[in-house]
């Protein structure tokens, strides 16, 4: 009897175990306990939450800190850090919690794109399959970000955008993303008081072009500063002062730079005040002003011989691969030869023995990134590169980029991408030959807007956006 | 039978206790689950999709674009589901449009997008955490394309994991926009709506 009882108990334990497992599978597989209770939050804050910069020390570094309302293991996170590019320039990012998700998370390598978009897309993931622990007690730093404040007297803020965290349900190792967030804001120079000092006192030397002005009455209202332009202007100067003075930072829209490497954005009032008696500046000038003259040759998609229109403007800029600083765009007027090769010259101040990337964007083309001295491609428009390998010497530098195509499709007014506006612009004007239409949609420059132009645009949809 | 119970008392009581626990647990969990989610849950991992509209705060000028899907559609893990985009062009003839559709790429795989009108061609771009579509009317089409609560495009997704997720049209993400372009090459910025999807 005793042996039989043991046998029965054993069978019951086994059957009970199987039934329990079955119940667990049926009922808990979908509704099992999560890695966090509903309603739990994560505090996202910047450390420090307030930052003050100075003229001599414009860079600052902050950490994005996450602190959950209960301990949890996290597999990944996806958040956005928003900033104003007119006030701050993104410089670098380091991932402290896990690593950047390959192809998704922004890194310092995406510096140009980040600054253009004014948002850092932070996507990181734990390198441990079971996730990494963030505790209620201490939390953890997600990333360390460095910015440059363009003007220490202008308040700026950095905010946190759409955010998702993926924690791991330790029961079944499933991912959970239902966390709520309490987001902090970073205040930069929020309490600083503008000071009216600028050392050295600006002396304007306008380049390129010939326009200057003798005094700016609007600027003269700021004691101790005046502007001496030489030779004198008559009209349409593209350089001057602004009402934001003395916040003289960055570049103006035209890319003109004075000797202090400061620049000016003029208000309408200042233009009126300053331009009386000046001389006009050519809007598109190829006048060499830098130490390096770039003699460039390009090939444009769809143009195989000398077109009806034989000149076009292409904007060119350089990216210093060491400092990651871009020059302003220079407009280069290109002229076509009989074979549809377009040549022209631009001038830049370059640093010897430094590698650069060149970006070229035509009036109706998407931006092309060029890294190599003599780039080539087997199929039109397929050349791609990552890091610039162009070096320059003082004086003439000749580059033949006609081995690759500048792809067409981003029509005026350009916005850096090919979209329905561009396709519709050609589609809605098929067959037209008037000057206004041709100036916008004639991609192959044959004097008419037709299906060939439409086909060229469609073929560029494999690229769509400006290369960055 | 009485003899059997007398001879196997321990067996009988164990069976009784076990049956009570089994039944009680089953009833409790079933009731608990039902009160929270009326959807039938298969023994296999199942997913339920419900919908509600989330109106975005993006500025709008003219027309409207909204998302919809079939209500209460029960899906298995390997079943795809369709998000339809409904357009209203405010009486304007449309020759192209752009869409920036935000979604959770971890929870869903984008499968394909198909234009509901044969004279429009869709170009799809997977940007990681959102999809960009450029849809252009074929040059040879002479039909007018005035959208009035018209289904213009169907986007197919495959769900990957449980949870509540939003699909939303964004007026602009990076360089990608949501807009409608007319036969006068006029850009309309429509009112945008979203879709909340729950996957169980």
CSV table of C-alpha atoms in Angstrom, one decimal, chain A residues 83-245:
chain,number,residue,atom,x,y,z
A,83,UNK,CA,17.9,72.2,-30.9
A,84,UNK,CA,17.9,75.5,-32.8
A,85,UNK,CA,20.7,75.6,-35.4
A,86,UNK,CA,20.6,79.3,-35.5
A,87,UNK,CA,21.8,79.3,-31.8
A,88,UNK,CA,23.6,76.0,-31.3
A,89,UNK,CA,25.8,73.7,-33.4
A,90,UNK,CA,25.9,70.1,-32.7
A,91,UNK,CA,29.5,68.9,-32.3
A,92,UNK,CA,29.6,65.3,-31.1
A,93,UNK,CA,27.8,62.5,-29.4
A,94,UNK,CA,28.9,59.5,-27.3
A,95,UNK,CA,26.7,56.7,-26.3
A,96,UNK,CA,27.1,55.8,-22.7
A,97,UNK,CA,24.3,53.4,-22.2
A,98,UNK,CA,24.8,50.6,-24.8
A,99,UNK,CA,25.9,51.6,-28.3
A,100,UNK,CA,24.4,53.4,-31.2
A,101,UNK,CA,22.0,51.2,-33.2
A,102,UNK,CA,23.8,50.6,-36.5
A,103,UNK,CA,22.2,52.6,-39.2
A,104,UNK,CA,19.5,54.1,-36.9
A,105,UNK,CA,21.2,56.1,-34.2
A,106,UNK,CA,22.9,59.3,-35.1
A,107,UNK,CA,26.6,59.5,-34.4
A,108,UNK,CA,29.2,62.2,-34.8
A,109,UNK,CA,29.6,61.0,-38.3
A,110,UNK,CA,26.2,62.4,-39.1
A,111,UNK,CA,27.2,65.9,-37.9
A,112,UNK,CA,26.2,67.7,-41.1
A,113,UNK,CA,22.8,66.0,-41.4
A,114,UNK,CA,22.1,66.6,-37.7
A,115,UNK,CA,22.9,70.2,-37.9
A,116,UNK,CA,20.8,70.6,-41.0
A,117,UNK,CA,17.8,68.8,-39.4
A,118,UNK,CA,18.2,70.5,-36.0
A,119,UNK,CA,17.6,67.1,-34.3
A,120,UNK,CA,19.8,64.4,-33.0
A,121,UNK,CA,18.1,61.0,-33.4
A,122,UNK,CA,19.4,59.0,-30.5
A,123,UNK,CA,18.9,55.3,-31.0
A,124,UNK,CA,20.9,53.1,-28.7
A,125,UNK,CA,20.8,49.4,-27.8
A,126,UNK,CA,22.2,47.3,-25.0
A,127,UNK,CA,25.0,45.0,-26.1
A,128,UNK,CA,23.7,42.4,-23.6
A,129,UNK,CA,20.9,40.1,-24.8
A,130,UNK,CA,19.2,40.3,-21.4
A,131,UNK,CA,19.3,44.1,-21.4
A,132,UNK,CA,21.1,46.6,-19.2
A,133,UNK,CA,19.9,47.7,-15.8
A,134,UNK,CA,18.7,51.2,-15.1
A,135,UNK,CA,17.8,51.5,-11.4
A,136,UNK,CA,15.4,53.8,-9.6
A,137,UNK,CA,18.2,54.8,-7.3
A,138,UNK,CA,20.7,56.1,-9.7
A,139,UNK,CA,19.4,55.8,-13.3
A,140,UNK,CA,22.0,56.2,-16.0
A,141,UNK,CA,23.5,58.5,-18.6
A,142,UNK,CA,22.3,57.6,-22.1
A,143,UNK,CA,24.5,59.8,-24.2
A,144,UNK,CA,27.0,62.7,-23.8
A,145,UNK,CA,26.4,65.5,-26.3
A,146,UNK,CA,28.6,68.4,-27.1
A,147,UNK,CA,27.3,71.6,-28.7
A,148,UNK,CA,28.8,74.9,-29.6
A,149,UNK,CA,26.8,78.0,-28.6
A,150,UNK,CA,27.0,80.4,-31.5
A,151,UNK,CA,26.4,83.3,-29.3
A,152,UNK,CA,26.8,83.3,-25.6
A,153,UNK,CA,24.5,86.2,-25.2
A,154,UNK,CA,21.5,84.5,-26.8
A,155,UNK,CA,19.4,82.2,-24.8
A,156,UNK,CA,18.8,78.8,-26.3
A,157,UNK,CA,17.0,75.6,-25.3
A,158,UNK,CA,17.4,72.0,-26.1
A,159,UNK,CA,14.4,69.8,-25.8
A,160,UNK,CA,13.6,66.1,-25.9
A,161,UNK,CA,11.3,64.8,-28.6
A,162,UNK,CA,9.4,61.6,-29.2
A,163,UNK,CA,10.9,58.9,-27.1
A,164,UNK,CA,10.5,55.1,-26.7
A,165,UNK,CA,12.3,52.8,-24.3
A,166,UNK,CA,12.3,49.1,-24.7
A,167,UNK,CA,12.5,47.2,-21.5
A,168,UNK,CA,12.7,43.4,-21.2
A,169,UNK,CA,10.0,41.4,-19.5
A,170,UNK,CA,12.2,39.0,-17.5
A,171,UNK,CA,9.5,36.4,-17.5
A,172,UNK,CA,9.4,35.7,-21.2
A,173,UNK,CA,12.1,38.0,-22.5
A,174,UNK,CA,9.6,39.9,-24.6
A,175,UNK,CA,10.1,43.6,-25.2
A,176,UNK,CA,7.9,46.2,-23.6
A,177,UNK,CA,7.7,49.8,-24.8
A,178,UNK,CA,4.8,51.4,-22.8
A,179,UNK,CA,6.8,53.7,-20.6
A,180,UNK,CA,5.7,57.2,-20.0
A,181,UNK,CA,8.2,60.0,-19.9
A,182,UNK,CA,8.8,63.1,-17.9
A,183,UNK,CA,11.1,65.2,-20.0
A,184,UNK,CA,13.4,67.9,-18.9
A,185,UNK,CA,14.7,70.8,-20.9
A,186,UNK,CA,18.3,72.2,-21.3
A,187,UNK,CA,18.6,75.9,-20.9
A,188,UNK,CA,21.6,77.4,-22.5
A,189,UNK,CA,22.7,80.9,-21.6
A,190,UNK,CA,19.2,81.5,-20.2
A,191,UNK,CA,20.2,84.1,-17.7
A,192,UNK,CA,23.2,85.7,-19.4
A,193,UNK,CA,23.1,89.4,-20.1
A,194,UNK,CA,24.3,90.6,-23.5
A,195,UNK,CA,27.4,92.7,-23.3
A,196,UNK,CA,28.4,95.3,-25.8
A,197,UNK,CA,32.0,94.3,-26.1
A,198,UNK,CA,33.8,92.8,-29.1
A,199,UNK,CA,37.4,92.3,-29.3
A,200,UNK,CA,39.1,93.0,-31.7
A,201,UNK,CA,36.9,95.7,-33.0
A,202,UNK,CA,35.5,94.6,-36.4
A,203,UNK,CA,37.0,95.9,-39.5
A,204,UNK,CA,35.1,94.9,-42.5
A,205,UNK,CA,36.9,93.6,-45.6
A,206,UNK,CA,34.3,92.4,-48.0
A,207,UNK,CA,35.0,89.4,-50.1
A,208,UNK,CA,34.3,88.5,-52.8
A,209,UNK,CA,33.2,91.3,-55.0
A,210,UNK,CA,33.9,95.0,-54.9
A,211,UNK,CA,31.1,96.5,-52.8
A,212,UNK,CA,31.6,98.1,-49.5
A,213,UNK,CA,30.2,101.1,-47.7
A,214,UNK,CA,31.7,104.0,-45.8
A,215,UNK,CA,29.5,104.0,-42.8
A,216,UNK,CA,26.5,102.4,-41.4
A,217,UNK,CA,24.3,104.8,-39.6
A,218,UNK,CA,22.2,102.0,-38.1
A,219,UNK,CA,25.3,100.3,-36.8
A,220,UNK,CA,26.8,103.6,-35.7
A,221,UNK,CA,24.2,103.8,-33.0
A,222,UNK,CA,26.3,101.2,-31.3
A,223,UNK,CA,29.1,103.2,-29.7
A,224,UNK,CA,32.6,102.5,-30.7
A,225,UNK,CA,31.8,100.6,-33.9
A,226,UNK,CA,31.8,101.8,-37.4
A,227,UNK,CA,32.2,100.2,-40.8
A,228,UNK,CA,34.6,101.2,-43.4
A,229,UNK,CA,34.2,99.6,-46.8
A,230,UNK,CA,36.5,100.0,-49.6
A,231,UNK,CA,35.9,100.9,-52.4
A,232,UNK,CA,32.6,102.6,-51.7
A,233,UNK,CA,29.3,101.1,-52.6
A,234,UNK,CA,26.5,102.4,-54.7
A,235,UNK,CA,23.8,99.9,-54.1
A,236,UNK,CA,22.8,96.3,-53.3
A,237,UNK,CA,25.6,95.6,-50.8
A,238,UNK,CA,25.4,92.1,-49.3
A,239,UNK,CA,27.2,92.8,-46.1
A,240,UNK,CA,26.5,95.1,-43.2
A,241,UNK,CA,25.2,95.1,-39.7
A,242,UNK,CA,22.2,94.0,-37.9
A,243,UNK,CA,20.0,94.9,-35.1
A,244,UNK,CA,21.2,91.9,-33.2
A,245,UNK,CA,24.6,93.5,-33.0
